[in-house]
Short mmCIF file of C-alpha atoms and ligand atoms in Angstrom, two decimals:
data_model
loop_
_atom_site.label_atom_id
_atom_site.label_comp_id
_atom_site.label_asym_id
_atom_site.label_seq_id
_atom_site.Cartn_x
_atom_site.Cartn_y
_atom_site.Cartn_z
CA MET V 1 135.02 56.27 69.43
CA ALA V 2 137.10 57.25 72.48
CA VAL V 3 139.60 60.03 71.76
CA GLN V 4 143.16 59.01 72.69
CA ARG V 5 145.13 61.82 74.35
CA ASP V 6 148.57 62.41 72.84
CA ARG V 7 150.74 62.15 76.00
CA SER V 8 153.86 63.15 74.05
CA ARG V 9 152.55 66.72 74.19
CA ASP V 10 152.37 66.70 77.99
CA THR V 11 154.94 68.57 80.03
CA ILE V 12 155.68 68.40 83.73
CA THR V 13 155.09 71.34 86.08
CA ALA V 14 157.55 72.38 88.77
CA THR V 15 155.39 70.48 91.28
CA GLY V 16 155.77 67.35 89.21
CA ARG V 17 152.20 67.25 87.91
CA ARG V 18 151.52 66.79 84.23
CA CYS V 19 150.59 69.73 82.08
CA ARG V 20 147.84 68.39 79.84
CA ALA V 21 148.21 70.17 76.56
CA SER V 22 145.90 68.24 74.29
CA ASN V 23 144.60 70.27 71.35
CA ASP V 24 140.99 69.34 71.99
CA ASP V 25 140.98 70.33 75.67
CA PRO V 26 138.03 72.71 76.24
CA PHE V 27 140.25 74.89 78.48
CA ARG V 28 142.98 75.28 75.90
CA ASN V 29 143.84 78.92 75.09
CA ARG V 30 140.89 80.25 77.08
CA VAL V 31 141.65 83.34 79.17
CA ALA V 32 140.79 82.36 82.73
CA VAL V 33 140.88 84.83 85.64
CA VAL V 34 141.08 83.41 89.15
CA THR V 35 140.72 85.91 92.00
CA GLY V 36 142.39 85.14 95.33
CA ALA V 37 145.01 83.03 93.56
CA SER V 38 148.07 83.85 95.66
CA ARG V 39 147.42 80.80 97.86
CA GLY V 40 144.90 78.12 98.82
CA ILE V 41 142.03 77.10 96.56
CA GLY V 42 142.63 79.94 94.08
CA ARG V 43 146.29 79.00 93.60
CA ALA V 44 145.39 75.33 93.09
CA THR V 45 142.67 76.33 90.60
CA ALA V 46 145.05 78.56 88.63
CA LEU V 47 147.58 75.70 88.42
CA ALA V 48 144.89 73.21 87.37
CA LEU V 49 143.61 75.56 84.64
CA ALA V 50 147.15 76.14 83.37
CA ARG V 51 147.76 72.39 83.24
CA ARG V 52 144.74 72.13 80.96
CA GLY V 53 146.15 74.75 78.60
CA ALA V 54 144.23 77.85 79.74
CA LEU V 55 145.90 81.24 79.57
CA THR V 56 145.69 81.72 83.30
CA VAL V 57 145.39 85.08 85.06
CA PRO V 58 145.94 84.64 88.81
CA LEU V 59 144.82 87.79 90.66
CA ALA V 60 145.40 88.85 94.27
CA ARG V 61 147.25 91.46 96.36
CA SER V 62 150.43 89.51 97.25
CA ALA V 63 152.84 90.33 94.43
CA ASP V 64 155.62 87.91 95.44
CA GLN V 65 153.35 84.91 95.72
CA LEU V 66 151.72 85.70 92.38
CA ARG V 67 155.08 86.09 90.63
CA GLU V 68 156.16 82.74 92.05
CA LEU V 69 152.97 81.12 90.76
CA GLU V 70 153.39 82.74 87.34
CA ALA V 71 156.96 81.39 87.14
CA GLU V 72 155.84 77.92 88.26
CA ILE V 73 153.18 77.80 85.54
CA GLU V 74 155.56 79.01 82.84
CA GLN V 75 158.33 76.62 83.88
CA GLY V 76 155.78 73.83 83.56
CA GLY V 77 155.03 74.79 79.96
CA GLY V 78 151.82 76.72 80.73
CA ARG V 79 150.94 80.37 80.21
CA ALA V 80 150.11 82.85 82.95
CA ARG V 81 149.86 86.59 83.55
CA ALA V 82 149.78 87.56 87.20
CA VAL V 83 147.63 90.57 88.06
CA ILE V 84 148.14 92.39 91.32
CA ALA V 85 144.82 93.86 92.37
CA ASP V 86 142.52 94.24 95.34
CA VAL V 87 138.97 93.06 94.62
CA THR V 88 137.62 95.69 97.03
CA ASN V 89 138.99 98.46 94.81
CA ASP V 90 136.31 98.52 92.13
CA THR V 91 138.03 101.02 89.82
CA GLY V 92 141.44 99.35 90.11
CA LEU V 93 139.97 95.90 89.52
CA ARG V 94 137.98 96.96 86.45
CA SER V 95 140.98 98.67 84.89
CA ALA V 96 143.19 95.64 85.62
CA LEU V 97 140.67 93.30 83.97
CA ALA V 98 140.23 95.68 81.02
CA GLY V 99 144.03 95.47 80.61
CA VAL V 100 143.83 91.67 80.61
CA ALA V 101 141.17 91.72 77.86
CA ARG V 102 143.21 94.23 75.84
CA ASP V 103 146.52 92.36 76.12
CA LEU V 104 145.47 88.71 76.22
CA GLY V 105 141.99 88.61 74.73
CA PRO V 106 138.51 88.44 76.19
CA VAL V 107 138.07 86.82 79.60
CA GLU V 108 136.19 83.56 79.03
CA ILE V 109 136.37 82.09 82.52
CA LEU V 110 136.08 83.90 85.85
CA VAL V 111 136.57 82.03 89.11
CA ALA V 112 135.56 84.58 91.77
CA ASN V 113 137.30 82.94 94.67
CA ALA V 114 138.88 85.72 96.78
CA GLY V 115 137.36 85.55 100.22
CA ILE V 116 138.03 86.04 103.90
CA GLY V 117 136.44 84.47 106.96
CA CYS V 118 134.98 85.98 110.07
CA ARG V 119 134.47 84.27 113.39
CA GLY V 120 132.55 85.46 116.41
CA GLU V 121 129.08 85.61 117.91
CA ILE V 122 126.66 88.22 116.59
CA ILE V 123 126.65 90.05 119.94
CA ASP V 124 130.39 90.70 119.59
CA LEU V 125 130.58 91.42 115.85
CA ASP V 126 132.57 94.52 115.06
CA PRO V 127 130.75 96.39 112.27
CA GLY V 128 134.14 97.21 110.71
CA ASP V 129 135.06 93.51 110.53
CA LEU V 130 131.69 92.67 109.05
CA ARG V 131 132.03 95.41 106.42
CA GLN V 132 135.49 94.08 105.53
CA VAL V 133 134.05 90.59 105.03
CA PHE V 134 131.25 91.90 102.82
CA ASP V 135 133.67 94.13 100.91
CA VAL V 136 135.74 91.11 99.86
CA ASN V 137 133.23 88.22 99.80
CA PHE V 138 130.29 90.08 98.28
CA PHE V 139 131.17 93.47 96.77
CA GLY V 140 134.50 92.12 95.48
CA VAL V 141 132.59 89.42 93.62
CA VAL V 142 130.06 91.92 92.25
CA SER V 143 132.93 94.05 90.87
CA SER V 144 134.66 91.00 89.35
CA VAL V 145 131.46 89.82 87.68
CA GLN V 146 130.52 93.26 86.38
CA ALA V 147 133.98 93.67 84.89
CA VAL V 148 133.73 90.55 82.69
CA LEU V 149 130.01 89.94 82.12
CA PRO V 150 129.32 92.53 79.37
CA GLY V 151 132.04 90.99 77.17
CA MET V 152 130.75 87.47 77.80
CA LEU V 153 127.19 88.48 76.93
CA LYS V 154 128.40 90.13 73.74
CA ARG V 155 130.23 86.96 72.71
CA ARG V 156 127.39 84.78 73.99
CA SER V 157 129.79 82.54 75.87
CA GLY V 158 131.74 82.32 79.11
CA SER V 159 131.75 80.75 82.51
CA ILE V 160 131.47 82.47 85.89
CA VAL V 161 132.09 80.41 89.02
CA LEU V 162 131.46 81.96 92.41
CA VAL V 163 133.27 80.22 95.25
CA SER V 164 130.75 80.17 98.07
CA SER V 165 130.66 77.78 101.04
CA VAL V 166 128.51 75.27 102.90
CA ALA V 167 128.08 78.29 105.18
CA GLY V 168 126.19 79.79 102.23
CA LYS V 169 123.62 77.03 102.71
CA ARG V 170 123.36 76.83 106.53
CA ALA V 171 124.46 79.43 109.10
CA PHE V 172 126.55 77.92 111.88
CA PRO V 173 126.91 79.54 115.32
CA GLN V 174 129.88 81.94 115.52
CA ALA V 175 129.88 82.21 111.76
CA GLY V 176 126.89 84.51 111.24
CA GLY V 177 128.89 87.32 109.60
CA TYR V 178 130.72 84.99 107.21
CA ALA V 179 127.57 82.99 106.45
CA ALA V 180 125.63 86.19 105.73
CA SER V 181 128.23 87.19 103.12
CA LYS V 182 128.02 83.76 101.46
CA TRP V 183 124.18 83.71 101.57
CA ALA V 184 124.31 87.08 99.81
CA LEU V 185 126.60 85.47 97.23
CA GLN V 186 124.17 82.58 96.73
CA ALA V 187 121.37 85.10 96.13
CA LEU V 188 123.54 86.99 93.66
CA ALA V 189 124.29 83.78 91.75
CA GLU V 190 120.65 82.68 91.71
CA SER V 191 119.48 86.01 90.39
CA LEU V 192 122.32 86.26 87.85
CA ARG V 193 121.60 82.76 86.54
CA HIS V 194 118.03 83.79 85.72
CA GLU V 195 119.16 87.07 84.20
CA VAL V 196 121.62 85.46 81.77
CA TRP V 197 119.52 82.43 80.92
CA GLY V 198 119.67 81.73 77.18
CA SER V 199 122.64 84.05 76.68
CA GLY V 200 125.28 81.31 76.50
CA VAL V 201 126.90 82.48 79.75
CA HIS V 202 127.23 79.84 82.44
CA VAL V 203 126.95 80.82 86.13
CA ALA V 204 127.80 78.40 88.93
CA THR V 205 128.39 78.29 92.65
CA VAL V 206 130.86 75.95 94.29
CA CYS V 207 130.33 75.34 98.00
CA PRO V 208 133.36 73.86 99.75
CA GLY V 209 133.16 72.40 103.21
CA PRO V 210 136.42 72.62 105.18
CA VAL V 211 139.50 72.82 102.97
CA VAL V 212 143.07 72.68 104.28
CA THR V 213 144.45 76.15 103.42
CA GLY V 214 145.66 79.20 105.32
CA PHE V 215 142.06 80.46 105.47
CA GLN V 216 141.72 79.82 109.21
CA ARG V 217 144.79 81.98 109.85
CA SER V 218 143.38 85.05 108.14
CA LEU V 219 140.00 85.22 109.86
CA VAL V 220 138.72 88.51 111.24
CA GLY V 221 136.44 88.82 114.28
CA ARG V 222 136.71 88.46 118.04
CA ALA V 223 136.99 84.67 118.13
CA ALA V 224 139.41 84.54 115.20
CA ALA V 225 142.49 83.91 117.35
CA ALA V 226 141.06 80.74 118.88
CA GLU V 227 142.71 77.42 118.12
CA PRO V 228 141.63 76.05 114.74
CA ARG V 229 138.56 73.92 115.22
CA TRP V 230 138.30 70.24 114.48
CA ARG V 231 137.67 70.24 110.73
CA PRO V 232 135.84 67.04 109.82
CA PHE V 233 136.03 65.76 106.22
CA ALA V 234 138.47 68.49 105.21
CA LEU V 235 139.59 68.33 101.56
CA THR V 236 142.74 69.62 99.94
CA ALA V 237 142.90 72.72 97.77
CA ASP V 238 143.78 70.49 94.77
CA GLN V 239 140.66 68.37 95.25
CA THR V 240 138.55 71.52 95.41
CA ALA V 241 140.23 72.91 92.28
CA ASP V 242 139.43 69.70 90.39
CA VAL V 243 135.75 70.17 91.28
CA ILE V 244 135.84 73.78 90.08
CA LEU V 245 137.22 72.67 86.70
CA GLU V 246 134.58 69.94 86.46
CA VAL V 247 131.86 72.52 87.17
CA ILE V 248 133.17 74.70 84.31
CA GLU V 249 133.68 71.83 81.88
CA HIS V 250 130.24 70.30 82.44
CA ARG V 251 128.45 73.63 83.01
CA LYS V 252 127.08 72.53 86.36
CA ARG V 253 124.95 74.93 88.37
CA GLU V 254 126.00 74.26 91.93
CA VAL V 255 128.22 71.73 93.63
CA VAL V 256 128.68 71.11 97.34
CA VAL V 257 132.26 69.90 97.23
CA SER V 258 132.49 67.48 100.14
CA TRP V 259 130.15 64.46 99.99
CA PRO V 260 129.22 64.25 103.73
CA TYR V 261 127.98 67.86 103.53
CA ARG V 262 126.25 67.08 100.24
CA LEU V 263 124.35 64.29 101.98
CA ALA V 264 123.70 66.20 105.21
CA LEU V 265 122.50 69.53 103.80
CA PRO V 266 119.03 68.40 102.61
CA LEU V 267 118.41 66.86 106.05
CA LEU V 268 119.74 69.94 107.85
CA ALA V 269 117.43 72.14 105.77
CA ILE V 270 114.55 70.50 107.65
CA THR V 271 116.10 69.88 111.08
CA TRP V 272 118.36 72.93 111.54
CA PRO V 273 115.80 75.14 113.37
CA TYR V 274 115.34 72.38 115.99
CA LEU V 275 119.02 71.75 116.65
CA SER V 276 119.60 74.78 118.91
CA PRO V 277 119.89 72.71 122.13
CA PHE V 278 122.71 70.61 120.63
CA LEU V 279 124.39 73.61 119.05
CA GLN V 280 124.21 75.42 122.41
CA VAL V 281 126.20 72.61 124.04
CA ALA V 282 128.84 72.79 121.30
CA LEU V 283 128.93 76.56 121.65
CA ARG V 284 129.42 76.39 125.41
CA VAL V 285 132.36 74.00 124.98
CA ARG V 286 133.86 76.28 122.37
CA ARG V 287 133.37 79.41 124.49
CA ARG V 288 135.17 77.74 127.38
CA ARG V 289 138.07 76.80 125.10
CA GLU V 290 138.24 80.26 123.60
CA ALA V 291 138.29 81.92 127.02
CA GLY V 292 141.90 80.68 127.22
CA ALA V 293 142.85 82.00 123.75
CA PRO V 294 145.02 85.13 123.52
CA ASP V 295 143.32 88.47 122.75
CA ARG V 296 143.69 89.81 119.24
O1 LIG Q 301 141.57 80.97 101.55
P1 LIG Q 301 143.07 81.54 101.65
P2 LIG Q 301 140.98 79.72 100.73
N1 LIG Q 301 141.64 91.25 96.98
O2 LIG Q 301 143.05 82.42 102.85
C1 LIG Q 301 142.76 86.52 98.44
C2 LIG Q 301 136.09 79.79 100.40
N2 LIG Q 301 136.01 78.70 101.38
O3 LIG Q 301 141.76 79.43 99.54
O4 LIG Q 301 145.22 89.30 98.37
C3 LIG Q 301 142.16 90.23 96.28
O5 LIG Q 301 144.07 80.47 101.55
C4 LIG Q 301 144.09 86.20 99.12
O6 LIG Q 301 145.16 86.84 98.44
P3 LIG Q 301 145.96 88.15 98.98
C5 LIG Q 301 136.50 81.11 101.03
O7 LIG Q 301 135.41 81.80 101.58
C6 LIG Q 301 137.12 78.23 102.00
O8 LIG Q 301 140.70 78.64 101.69
O9 LIG Q 301 147.30 87.96 98.35
N3 LIG Q 301 142.38 89.02 96.81
C7 LIG Q 301 144.21 84.71 98.89
O10 LIG Q 301 144.80 84.45 97.64
C8 LIG Q 301 137.08 81.83 99.83
O11 LIG Q 301 136.07 82.49 99.12
C9 LIG Q 301 137.00 77.20 102.94
O12 LIG Q 301 145.94 88.14 100.46
C10 LIG Q 301 142.08 88.84 98.09
C11 LIG Q 301 142.76 84.25 98.88
O13 LIG Q 301 141.92 85.42 98.74
C12 LIG Q 301 137.64 80.70 98.96
O14 LIG Q 301 137.07 79.49 99.45
C13 LIG Q 301 135.76 76.68 103.24
C14 LIG Q 301 141.53 89.86 98.89
C15 LIG Q 301 142.38 83.56 100.17
O15 LIG Q 301 143.17 82.43 100.32
C16 LIG Q 301 139.15 80.58 99.01
O16 LIG Q 301 139.56 80.33 100.34
C17 LIG Q 301 134.65 77.19 102.61
C18 LIG Q 301 141.32 91.11 98.27
N4 LIG Q 301 140.82 92.13 98.96
C19 LIG Q 301 134.78 78.20 101.67
N5 LIG Q 301 141.34 89.37 100.14
C20 LIG Q 301 138.19 76.63 103.67
N6 LIG Q 301 139.41 76.95 103.30
O17 LIG Q 301 137.99 75.86 104.61
C21 LIG Q 301 141.75 88.09 100.12
O18 LIG Q 301 133.45 76.67 102.90
N7 LIG Q 301 142.19 87.77 98.91
#
């Protein structure tokens, strides 16, 4: 028999979206940490989790944006506790997450989403930029996972979602540094999934294609200042957040968020090594365009 949701319990968030507060919602009262939640996909995910009744913990460095988000969730009838932390500071992050577990209860959901991009050809890559990208996109995720995994294993439950990228499946020209960090993340997830098999802990990767956020504005690397590229089949942060919640709810292993990429990736896995001549043409056009971009 289909379960009817009691809409009288719903409240409206400040953005006008319904806060779904049904008692049988699987997210209800679960402590959910979302890293990189001050804007973009992380913010949308924190809001979506709060709408489903999770006790949401948005985490990032930007205090003002996090406080705003916390207030928005609470005004909408949800519960949130903003945590100001830098995922590249292992000690600070662990103590912040230990505080969350102490004050709110064990972390049952982790969405490791904090990430930065890097744009530029390998020949130009600044080692410092590359280290920064790995510090956030890889080591920041390792620290986040290590902070919550022991508790999840003890309780034999929990969900860990790593926000990767289609660049974690195929490495595009001028994105070698970023792609390398996301390939490393894919390897981490694959290994972790085997290690926790049978423990009750769910590990997933979500691979967005282009998503309309401020991500393009915070790239590092020599070509980062170039005009934003044409971003085919770009999704919104809310659409991506909905996929992340679906992955948690249905304990999926990996989802490529945008369908054209989902269709193209298996074909590209075979053809990619032979596409250099076409990619060279695209690269030449881009180089010419970037030659006119201001220096960083
Ligand atoms: O990026 P953006 P998105 N410690 O720039 C936080 C992947 N992805 O939402 O600390 C803690 O709007 C930063 O907060 P703050 C991408 O690789 C995206 O688009 O306050 N947090 C902010 O909240 C990334 O993994 C696209 O500056 C740190 C957040 O990260 C994820 O999606 C395509 C931090 C970044 O928000 C979210 O990206 C794709 C630190 N050290 C994959 N450094 C896309 N947008 O097109 C940064 O395939 N943050």
